[in-house]
């Protein structure tokens, strides 16, 4: 009998400024074989790596506290579990690819890493991605490495959807426009929605609501994004954990004038002190607020009502970008788990023909996918997101490990 050849694997890396998340997925698709998170990088006393493998989990200290040290520790663990030699390519999540990167791409070398790392539109995220890429190249100098951009899916938006009504020179000279966010998730979830509902891949209109700490909603026509709620930065659009979402600049100018807050202060207030946290004065966490609302905390309930109202306003607005609304899909930590938020949202959307199925909605959490509306046109559906799967799939295609083309 010939010994079976172990299948090649993709290492998916999602590198932040103080963290490095990884997942090991089979090229052929299927469940992750290992995953982990290095956190508190930059703080040697606290830096640690937690790895999940085969149902088990262990944590080790990273006394050097660097991304390189984290990558070296991940490699050592993969070696220990017999996975290292099977890694055939590496895929990197990148938050912003600007207008330059409209599809996933092979990372050609230091010049491209430098270009990605110096993106002005994601100053917190992209430099960290570059650090992760350099660490991965050091660790796997011979492997193909691929960058998968969150903004790529939104690059099909037309100027009518991505231009701000600012003096045009700011777009021309500085690239100020809407780039969107969570594109890899919107791409996966819209594709899954079409597949699960048996919609025509070439004739559909879907609104995807990615609701987590950061939230955005996207209108998808025949597999292509035509509009999204996020803007140039992840501040615009829906109410988020600590971010305002849409806000009248005049209100900010007034606050600055009255309080003396400068631009940095306003930026911090809008990004870190607002949203669910700012309005509830209790928590940025949807679950905590839901529990508080259900115990009778009126301010928590009102905060969630604002979240839901803004979401409904966007679902309505995004529907206007579709030829027809076939489905509204919910994903992300809140979208996948909160029957409370989904229920309140769908009850407000009867004008769009949506009709909540209370029982189905109540049972949809913890990674389950399924329909939660009585209405069949449009349908409301829960679809757990899987960005790693998309990154691994694009990486496998670009590395020539499987046949096919990028979706
Ligand atoms: P991130 O944007 O950081 O990836 P997640 O997608 O993990 O965030 O979503 C985090 C949000 O999901 C939090 O507000 C959390 O309260 C919410 N969430 C998770 N589970 C539930 C639940 N069962 N009910 C309500 N909200 C939930």
CSV table of C-alpha atoms and ligand atoms in Angstrom, one decimal:
chain,number,residue,atom,x,y,z
A,1,UNK,CA,0.0,0.0,0.0
A,2,UNK,CA,1.4,3.5,-0.9
A,3,UNK,CA,1.6,5.8,2.1
A,4,UNK,CA,-0.9,8.6,1.8
A,5,UNK,CA,0.8,12.0,1.1
A,6,UNK,CA,-0.1,14.6,3.7
A,7,UNK,CA,-2.1,17.4,2.1
A,8,UNK,CA,-0.4,20.8,1.8
A,9,UNK,CA,-1.5,23.6,4.1
A,10,UNK,CA,-1.9,27.4,4.0
A,11,UNK,CA,-0.8,29.6,6.9
A,12,UNK,CA,-3.1,32.6,7.2
A,13,UNK,CA,-1.6,35.5,9.1
A,14,UNK,CA,-3.5,38.5,10.5
A,15,UNK,CA,-0.9,40.8,12.0
A,16,UNK,CA,-1.9,43.8,14.2
A,17,UNK,CA,0.4,46.3,15.9
A,18,UNK,CA,0.5,44.4,19.2
A,19,UNK,CA,-0.9,41.0,18.0
A,20,UNK,CA,-0.4,38.2,15.5
A,21,UNK,CA,-3.2,35.9,14.8
A,22,UNK,CA,-2.7,32.8,12.7
A,23,UNK,CA,-4.7,29.9,11.3
A,24,UNK,CA,-3.5,26.8,9.4
A,25,UNK,CA,-6.0,25.5,6.8
A,26,UNK,CA,-5.8,22.7,4.3
A,27,UNK,CA,-5.4,23.8,0.7
A,28,UNK,CA,-8.3,21.5,-0.2
A,29,UNK,CA,-10.6,23.4,2.2
A,30,UNK,CA,-12.1,22.1,5.5
A,31,UNK,CA,-11.5,22.9,9.1
A,32,UNK,CA,-8.5,24.6,10.6
A,33,UNK,CA,-5.8,22.3,11.8
A,34,UNK,CA,-4.3,24.8,14.2
A,35,UNK,CA,-4.8,28.4,15.2
A,36,UNK,CA,-3.5,30.9,17.7
A,37,UNK,CA,-3.0,34.4,18.9
A,38,UNK,CA,0.2,36.2,20.0
A,39,UNK,CA,-0.8,39.2,22.0
A,40,UNK,CA,0.7,42.1,24.0
A,41,UNK,CA,3.6,42.2,21.5
A,42,UNK,CA,5.8,45.2,22.4
A,43,UNK,CA,5.3,44.6,26.1
A,44,UNK,CA,7.9,41.8,26.8
A,45,UNK,CA,6.7,41.1,30.4
A,46,UNK,CA,3.1,40.4,29.1
A,47,UNK,CA,3.6,39.1,25.6
A,48,UNK,CA,2.3,35.6,25.2
A,49,UNK,CA,1.2,33.1,22.5
A,50,UNK,CA,-1.8,30.9,22.8
A,51,UNK,CA,-2.1,28.0,20.4
A,52,UNK,CA,-5.1,25.7,19.7
A,53,UNK,CA,-4.4,22.3,18.2
A,54,UNK,CA,-6.5,19.2,18.1
A,55,UNK,CA,-9.0,20.4,20.7
A,56,UNK,CA,-6.2,21.3,23.1
A,57,UNK,CA,-4.9,24.8,24.0
A,58,UNK,CA,-1.7,26.0,25.5
A,59,UNK,CA,-0.2,29.4,26.3
A,60,UNK,CA,3.5,30.3,26.4
A,61,UNK,CA,5.4,33.5,27.4
A,62,UNK,CA,7.2,35.5,24.7
A,63,UNK,CA,9.9,37.1,26.7
A,64,UNK,CA,11.4,39.0,23.7
A,65,UNK,CA,7.9,40.4,23.0
A,66,UNK,CA,8.5,40.9,19.3
A,67,UNK,CA,6.6,39.9,16.1
A,68,UNK,CA,9.7,38.0,15.0
A,69,UNK,CA,9.7,36.1,18.3
A,70,UNK,CA,6.0,35.3,18.0
A,71,UNK,CA,6.6,34.0,14.4
A,72,UNK,CA,9.5,31.9,15.6
A,73,UNK,CA,7.4,30.4,18.4
A,74,UNK,CA,4.5,29.7,16.0
A,75,UNK,CA,7.0,27.9,13.7
A,76,UNK,CA,8.4,25.8,16.6
A,77,UNK,CA,4.9,24.8,17.6
A,78,UNK,CA,3.9,23.9,14.0
A,79,UNK,CA,7.1,21.8,13.8
A,80,UNK,CA,6.2,20.1,17.1
A,81,UNK,CA,2.8,19.2,15.8
A,82,UNK,CA,4.1,17.9,12.4
A,83,UNK,CA,2.5,20.7,10.4
A,84,UNK,CA,5.5,22.9,9.5
A,85,UNK,CA,6.8,21.0,6.6
A,86,UNK,CA,3.3,20.9,5.1
A,87,UNK,CA,2.9,24.7,4.9
A,88,UNK,CA,2.9,25.4,1.2
A,89,UNK,CA,2.1,29.2,1.1
A,90,UNK,CA,1.3,32.1,3.4
A,91,UNK,CA,-1.7,34.4,3.1
A,92,UNK,CA,-1.8,37.8,4.8
A,93,UNK,CA,-4.8,39.8,5.7
A,94,UNK,CA,-4.4,43.5,4.8
A,95,UNK,CA,-6.9,46.1,5.9
A,96,UNK,CA,-6.4,48.7,3.2
A,97,UNK,CA,-5.1,48.3,-0.4
A,98,UNK,CA,-6.2,51.7,-1.5
A,99,UNK,CA,-7.1,52.0,-5.3
A,100,UNK,CA,-3.9,50.2,-6.2
A,101,UNK,CA,-4.8,46.7,-5.1
A,102,UNK,CA,-8.2,45.6,-6.5
A,103,UNK,CA,-7.6,41.9,-6.1
A,104,UNK,CA,-5.5,39.6,-3.9
A,105,UNK,CA,-1.8,39.6,-5.1
A,106,UNK,CA,1.4,37.7,-4.6
A,107,UNK,CA,3.8,39.7,-2.5
A,108,UNK,CA,6.7,40.4,-4.8
A,109,UNK,CA,9.2,41.6,-2.3
A,110,UNK,CA,10.3,44.4,0.0
A,111,UNK,CA,9.1,47.3,-2.3
A,112,UNK,CA,5.5,46.0,-2.2
A,113,UNK,CA,5.7,45.4,1.5
A,114,UNK,CA,6.9,48.9,2.0
A,115,UNK,CA,4.1,50.2,-0.2
A,116,UNK,CA,1.5,48.3,1.8
A,117,UNK,CA,3.0,49.3,5.1
A,118,UNK,CA,3.0,53.0,4.3
A,119,UNK,CA,-0.7,53.3,3.3
A,120,UNK,CA,-2.0,56.6,4.7
A,121,UNK,CA,-5.5,55.2,5.0
A,122,UNK,CA,-4.9,52.5,7.7
A,123,UNK,CA,-2.1,54.0,9.7
A,124,UNK,CA,-2.8,51.7,12.7
A,125,UNK,CA,-3.2,48.5,10.7
A,126,UNK,CA,-1.1,48.5,7.5
A,127,UNK,CA,2.3,49.1,9.1
A,128,UNK,CA,1.6,46.1,11.3
A,129,UNK,CA,0.7,44.0,8.3
A,130,UNK,CA,4.1,44.9,6.8
A,131,UNK,CA,5.8,43.7,10.1
A,132,UNK,CA,4.0,40.4,9.8
A,133,UNK,CA,5.0,40.0,6.2
A,134,UNK,CA,8.7,40.6,7.0
A,135,UNK,CA,8.5,38.1,9.8
A,136,UNK,CA,6.9,35.5,7.6
A,137,UNK,CA,9.4,36.1,4.8
A,138,UNK,CA,12.2,35.5,7.3
A,139,UNK,CA,10.5,32.3,8.5
A,140,UNK,CA,9.5,31.0,5.0
A,141,UNK,CA,11.9,32.6,2.5
A,142,UNK,CA,11.0,30.0,-0.2
A,143,UNK,CA,7.2,30.1,0.0
A,144,UNK,CA,4.8,32.2,-2.1
A,145,UNK,CA,3.2,34.8,0.1
A,146,UNK,CA,-0.1,36.5,-0.8
A,147,UNK,CA,-1.8,39.7,0.4
A,148,UNK,CA,-5.6,39.7,0.6
A,149,UNK,CA,-7.0,43.2,0.9
A,150,UNK,CA,-10.2,44.0,2.9
A,151,UNK,CA,-10.8,47.0,0.5
A,152,UNK,CA,-10.5,45.0,-2.7
A,153,UNK,CA,-14.1,43.8,-2.7
A,154,UNK,CA,-15.3,47.4,-2.6
A,155,UNK,CA,-13.2,48.5,-5.5
A,156,UNK,CA,-16.1,47.7,-7.9
A,157,UNK,CA,-18.0,50.7,-6.4
A,158,UNK,CA,-18.6,53.5,-9.0
A,159,UNK,CA,-17.6,57.1,-8.4
A,160,UNK,CA,-21.2,57.9,-7.6
A,161,UNK,CA,-20.9,55.7,-4.5
A,162,UNK,CA,-17.3,56.3,-3.5
A,163,UNK,CA,-16.8,60.0,-4.0
A,164,UNK,CA,-17.4,62.5,-1.2
A,165,UNK,CA,-18.9,65.8,-2.2
A,166,UNK,CA,-15.7,67.6,-1.2
A,167,UNK,CA,-13.6,69.8,-3.5
A,168,UNK,CA,-12.5,67.2,-6.1
A,169,UNK,CA,-8.8,68.1,-5.6
A,170,UNK,CA,-8.8,66.2,-2.3
A,171,UNK,CA,-9.7,63.0,-4.1
A,172,UNK,CA,-7.3,63.8,-7.0
A,173,UNK,CA,-4.3,64.8,-4.8
A,174,UNK,CA,-4.9,63.0,-1.5
A,175,UNK,CA,-7.0,60.0,-2.5
A,176,UNK,CA,-9.8,61.1,-0.1
A,177,UNK,CA,-12.8,58.8,-1.0
A,178,UNK,CA,-14.7,55.9,0.4
A,179,UNK,CA,-12.7,52.6,0.5
A,180,UNK,CA,-15.0,50.5,2.7
A,181,UNK,CA,-14.0,47.8,5.2
A,182,UNK,CA,-14.7,44.2,6.1
A,183,UNK,CA,-14.6,43.5,2.3
A,184,UNK,CA,-13.3,39.9,2.7
A,185,UNK,CA,-16.2,39.2,5.1
A,186,UNK,CA,-18.8,40.8,2.8
A,187,UNK,CA,-17.4,38.9,-0.2
A,188,UNK,CA,-17.6,35.5,1.7
A,189,UNK,CA,-21.0,36.1,3.2
A,190,UNK,CA,-22.6,37.4,0.0
A,191,UNK,CA,-21.2,34.4,-1.8
A,192,UNK,CA,-22.5,32.0,0.8
A,193,UNK,CA,-25.9,33.7,0.9
A,194,UNK,CA,-26.2,33.2,-2.9
A,195,UNK,CA,-25.1,29.5,-2.5
A,196,UNK,CA,-27.3,28.7,0.5
A,197,UNK,CA,-30.4,30.3,-0.9
A,198,UNK,CA,-29.9,29.0,-4.4
A,199,UNK,CA,-29.9,32.5,-5.9
A,200,UNK,CA,-28.7,33.1,-9.5
A,201,UNK,CA,-25.0,34.0,-9.2
A,202,UNK,CA,-25.5,36.4,-12.2
A,203,UNK,CA,-28.8,37.9,-11.1
A,204,UNK,CA,-29.2,38.8,-7.4
A,205,UNK,CA,-29.3,41.7,-5.0
A,206,UNK,CA,-28.1,41.2,-1.4
A,207,UNK,CA,-27.4,43.4,1.6
A,208,UNK,CA,-24.8,42.0,4.0
A,209,UNK,CA,-24.7,43.4,7.5
A,210,UNK,CA,-21.3,42.6,9.2
A,211,UNK,CA,-22.0,43.6,12.9
A,212,UNK,CA,-19.2,43.3,15.4
A,213,UNK,CA,-17.1,45.7,17.4
A,214,UNK,CA,-16.7,47.4,14.0
A,215,UNK,CA,-19.7,47.2,11.8
A,216,UNK,CA,-20.5,47.8,8.1
A,217,UNK,CA,-23.2,47.0,5.6
A,218,UNK,CA,-22.7,46.4,1.9
A,219,UNK,CA,-25.0,46.2,-1.2
A,220,UNK,CA,-24.0,43.4,-3.5
A,221,UNK,CA,-25.3,43.0,-7.1
A,222,UNK,CA,-24.3,39.8,-9.0
A,223,UNK,CA,-21.3,39.2,-6.7
A,224,UNK,CA,-20.0,42.8,-6.9
A,225,UNK,CA,-20.1,45.5,-4.3
A,226,UNK,CA,-22.0,48.6,-5.4
A,227,UNK,CA,-22.2,50.5,-2.1
A,228,UNK,CA,-21.0,50.2,1.5
A,229,UNK,CA,-21.5,52.1,4.7
A,230,UNK,CA,-17.9,52.5,5.7
A,231,UNK,CA,-15.9,55.4,4.4
A,232,UNK,CA,-12.3,56.4,3.9
A,233,UNK,CA,-11.6,55.2,7.5
A,234,UNK,CA,-13.6,52.8,9.6
A,235,UNK,CA,-15.5,55.6,11.2
A,236,UNK,CA,-18.4,56.2,8.8
A,237,UNK,CA,-21.7,54.4,8.7
A,238,UNK,CA,-23.2,52.2,11.4
A,239,UNK,CA,-23.0,52.8,15.1
A,240,UNK,CA,-20.1,50.7,16.5
A,241,UNK,CA,-18.7,49.6,19.8
A,242,UNK,CA,-16.8,52.8,20.4
A,243,UNK,CA,-17.2,54.7,17.1
A,244,UNK,CA,-19.9,57.2,16.1
A,245,UNK,CA,-20.5,56.0,12.6
A,246,UNK,CA,-22.2,58.9,10.6
A,247,UNK,CA,-21.8,62.2,12.3
A,248,UNK,CA,-22.5,65.8,11.3
A,249,UNK,CA,-19.2,67.6,11.1
A,250,UNK,CA,-21.0,70.7,12.2
A,251,UNK,CA,-21.7,68.9,15.5
A,252,UNK,CA,-18.0,68.2,16.0
A,253,UNK,CA,-17.1,71.8,15.1
A,254,UNK,CA,-19.6,73.0,17.7
A,255,UNK,CA,-18.1,70.6,20.4
A,256,UNK,CA,-14.6,71.8,19.5
A,257,UNK,CA,-15.7,75.4,19.8
A,258,UNK,CA,-17.4,74.8,23.2
A,259,UNK,CA,-14.9,72.5,24.8
A,260,UNK,CA,-11.5,73.4,23.2
A,261,UNK,CA,-11.0,69.8,21.9
A,262,UNK,CA,-8.5,69.8,19.1
A,263,UNK,CA,-8.5,67.5,16.0
A,264,UNK,CA,-6.6,64.7,17.9
A,265,UNK,CA,-9.1,65.0,20.7
A,266,UNK,CA,-12.1,64.9,18.4
A,267,UNK,CA,-10.6,61.9,16.6
A,268,UNK,CA,-10.1,60.0,19.9
A,269,UNK,CA,-13.6,60.9,21.0
A,270,UNK,CA,-15.3,59.8,17.7
A,271,UNK,CA,-13.2,56.6,17.4
A,272,UNK,CA,-12.8,55.4,21.0
A,273,UNK,CA,-15.3,57.1,23.3
A,274,UNK,CA,-18.5,57.1,21.3
A,275,UNK,CA,-20.8,54.5,19.8
A,276,UNK,CA,-22.4,52.0,22.1
A,277,UNK,CA,-20.0,52.9,24.9
A,278,UNK,CA,-20.4,56.6,24.7
A,279,UNK,CA,-24.2,56.5,24.4
A,280,UNK,CA,-24.8,53.9,27.0
A,281,UNK,CA,-22.2,55.1,29.5
A,282,UNK,CA,-22.0,51.5,30.3
A,283,UNK,CA,-20.2,49.3,27.8
A,284,UNK,CA,-19.1,48.9,24.2
A,285,UNK,CA,-20.2,45.3,24.3
A,286,UNK,CA,-23.6,44.4,22.7
A,287,UNK,CA,-24.1,41.4,24.9
A,288,UNK,CA,-23.6,43.4,28.1
A,289,UNK,CA,-26.0,46.1,26.9
A,290,UNK,CA,-28.6,43.5,25.8
A,291,UNK,CA,-28.5,41.9,29.3
A,292,UNK,CA,-28.7,45.4,30.9
A,293,UNK,CA,-31.7,46.4,28.6
A,294,UNK,CA,-33.4,43.1,29.5
A,295,UNK,CA,-32.9,43.9,33.2
A,296,UNK,CA,-34.7,47.3,32.7
A,297,UNK,CA,-31.7,49.6,32.0
A,298,UNK,CA,-33.5,52.2,29.9
A,299,UNK,CA,-30.3,53.9,28.7
A,300,UNK,CA,-28.9,50.6,27.5
A,301,UNK,CA,-32.1,49.9,25.6
A,302,UNK,CA,-32.2,53.3,24.0
A,303,UNK,CA,-28.6,52.8,22.9
A,304,UNK,CA,-29.4,49.6,21.2
A,305,UNK,CA,-32.4,51.3,19.6
A,306,UNK,CA,-30.1,53.8,18.1
A,307,UNK,CA,-27.9,51.0,16.8
A,308,UNK,CA,-30.9,49.3,15.2
A,309,UNK,CA,-32.4,52.4,13.8
A,310,UNK,CA,-29.1,53.3,12.1
A,311,UNK,CA,-28.8,49.8,10.7
A,312,UNK,CA,-32.3,49.9,9.3
A,313,UNK,CA,-31.7,53.3,7.8
A,314,UNK,CA,-28.6,51.8,6.0
A,315,UNK,CA,-30.4,48.6,4.9
A,316,UNK,CA,-33.0,50.9,3.3
A,317,UNK,CA,-30.4,53.1,1.7
A,318,UNK,CA,-28.4,50.2,0.4
A,319,UNK,CA,-31.5,48.6,-1.0
A,320,UNK,CA,-31.8,51.7,-3.2
A,321,UNK,CA,-28.5,50.6,-4.9
A,322,UNK,CA,-30.0,47.2,-5.9
A,323,UNK,CA,-32.2,46.3,-8.8
A,324,UNK,CA,-34.1,44.0,-6.3
A,325,UNK,CA,-33.6,42.9,-2.7
A,326,UNK,CA,-33.4,39.1,-2.6
A,327,UNK,CA,-31.8,38.8,0.8
A,328,UNK,CA,-30.5,40.5,3.9
A,329,UNK,CA,-27.6,38.6,5.5
A,330,UNK,CA,-26.4,39.0,9.1
A,331,UNK,CA,-22.8,38.1,10.2
A,332,UNK,CA,-20.1,39.1,12.7
A,333,UNK,CA,-20.3,38.6,16.5
A,334,UNK,CA,-23.6,40.5,16.8
A,335,UNK,CA,-25.1,39.5,13.5
A,336,UNK,CA,-24.4,35.8,14.1
A,337,UNK,CA,-25.4,35.7,17.8
A,338,UNK,CA,-27.8,38.5,18.7
A,339,UNK,CA,-31.4,37.4,18.2
A,340,UNK,CA,-32.4,40.6,20.0
A,341,UNK,CA,-30.7,43.0,17.5
A,342,UNK,CA,-31.7,40.9,14.4
A,343,UNK,CA,-35.3,40.7,15.7
A,344,UNK,CA,-35.6,44.4,16.4
A,345,UNK,CA,-34.1,45.2,13.0
A,346,UNK,CA,-36.3,42.9,10.9
A,347,UNK,CA,-39.5,44.1,12.7
A,348,UNK,CA,-38.7,47.6,11.5
A,349,UNK,CA,-38.3,46.5,7.9
A,350,UNK,CA,-41.8,45.5,6.9
A,351,UNK,CA,-41.7,48.2,4.3
A,352,UNK,CA,-39.0,46.1,2.5
A,353,UNK,CA,-41.2,43.1,2.7
A,354,UNK,CA,-39.3,41.4,5.5
A,355,UNK,CA,-41.2,39.4,8.1
A,356,UNK,CA,-39.4,38.0,11.1
A,357,UNK,CA,-39.6,34.3,12.0
A,358,UNK,CA,-39.3,34.6,15.8
A,359,UNK,CA,-38.6,30.9,16.5
A,360,UNK,CA,-35.9,30.6,13.8
A,361,UNK,CA,-34.3,33.8,14.9
A,362,UNK,CA,-34.2,32.7,18.5
A,363,UNK,CA,-32.4,29.5,17.6
A,364,UNK,CA,-29.7,31.1,15.4
A,365,UNK,CA,-26.4,31.6,17.2
A,366,UNK,CA,-23.0,30.0,17.9
A,367,UNK,CA,-22.0,29.5,14.3
A,368,UNK,CA,-25.3,28.3,12.9
A,369,UNK,CA,-26.5,29.5,9.5
A,370,UNK,CA,-30.1,29.6,8.4
A,371,UNK,CA,-33.2,31.6,7.4
A,372,UNK,CA,-34.8,33.8,10.0
A,373,UNK,CA,-37.6,35.3,8.1
A,374,UNK,CA,-41.1,34.0,7.2
A,375,UNK,CA,-40.8,36.1,4.0
A,376,UNK,CA,-39.2,34.3,1.1
A,377,UNK,CA,-38.6,37.4,-1.0
A,378,UNK,CA,-36.7,39.0,0.4
A,379,UNK,CA,-35.2,36.5,2.8
A,380,UNK,CA,-33.3,37.3,6.0
A,381,UNK,CA,-30.5,34.9,6.7
A,382,UNK,CA,-27.7,34.4,9.2
A,383,UNK,CA,-24.3,33.4,7.7
A,384,UNK,CA,-21.2,33.0,10.0
A,385,UNK,CA,-18.3,34.8,8.3
A,386,UNK,CA,-15.0,33.1,7.6
A,387,UNK,CA,-12.4,35.5,6.4
A,388,UNK,CA,-9.5,33.1,6.9
A,389,UNK,CA,-11.2,30.7,4.4
A,390,UNK,CA,-11.2,33.4,1.7
A,391,UNK,CA,-7.6,34.3,2.4
A,392,UNK,CA,-6.5,30.7,2.3
A,393,UNK,CA,-8.5,30.1,-0.9
A,394,UNK,CA,-7.0,33.1,-2.7
A,395,UNK,CA,-3.5,32.2,-1.5
A,396,UNK,CA,-3.9,28.6,-2.8
A,397,UNK,CA,-5.0,29.9,-6.2
A,398,UNK,CA,-2.2,32.5,-6.6
A,399,UNK,CA,0.4,30.1,-5.3
A,400,UNK,CA,-0.7,27.6,-8.0
A,401,UNK,CA,-1.7,25.0,-5.5
A,402,UNK,CA,-5.2,24.6,-6.8
A,403,UNK,CA,-6.7,25.4,-10.2
A,404,UNK,CA,-9.1,28.2,-10.5
A,405,UNK,CA,-9.4,31.9,-10.5
A,406,UNK,CA,-10.0,34.6,-7.9
A,407,UNK,CA,-13.7,35.1,-7.2
B,1,LIG,P1,-14.7,42.3,16.0
B,1,LIG,O1,-15.3,43.4,15.2
B,1,LIG,O2,-13.8,42.7,17.1
B,1,LIG,O3,-14.2,41.1,15.2
B,1,LIG,P2,-16.8,40.4,16.8
B,1,LIG,O4,-17.3,40.2,15.4
B,1,LIG,O5,-16.2,39.3,17.5
B,1,LIG,O6,-16.0,41.7,16.9
B,1,LIG,O7,-18.1,40.9,17.6
B,1,LIG,C1,-18.1,41.4,18.9
B,1,LIG,C2,-19.5,41.8,19.3
B,1,LIG,O8,-20.3,40.7,19.2
B,1,LIG,C3,-19.5,42.3,20.8
B,1,LIG,O9,-20.3,43.5,20.8
B,1,LIG,C4,-20.3,41.2,21.5
B,1,LIG,O10,-21.0,41.6,22.6
B,1,LIG,C5,-21.2,40.7,20.4
B,1,LIG,N1,-21.7,39.4,20.7
B,1,LIG,C6,-21.1,38.2,20.7
B,1,LIG,N2,-22.0,37.3,21.1
B,1,LIG,C7,-23.2,37.9,21.4
B,1,LIG,C8,-24.5,37.5,21.8
B,1,LIG,N3,-24.7,36.2,22.1
B,1,LIG,N4,-25.4,38.4,21.9
B,1,LIG,C9,-25.2,39.7,21.6
B,1,LIG,N5,-24.0,40.1,21.2
B,1,LIG,C10,-23.0,39.3,21.1
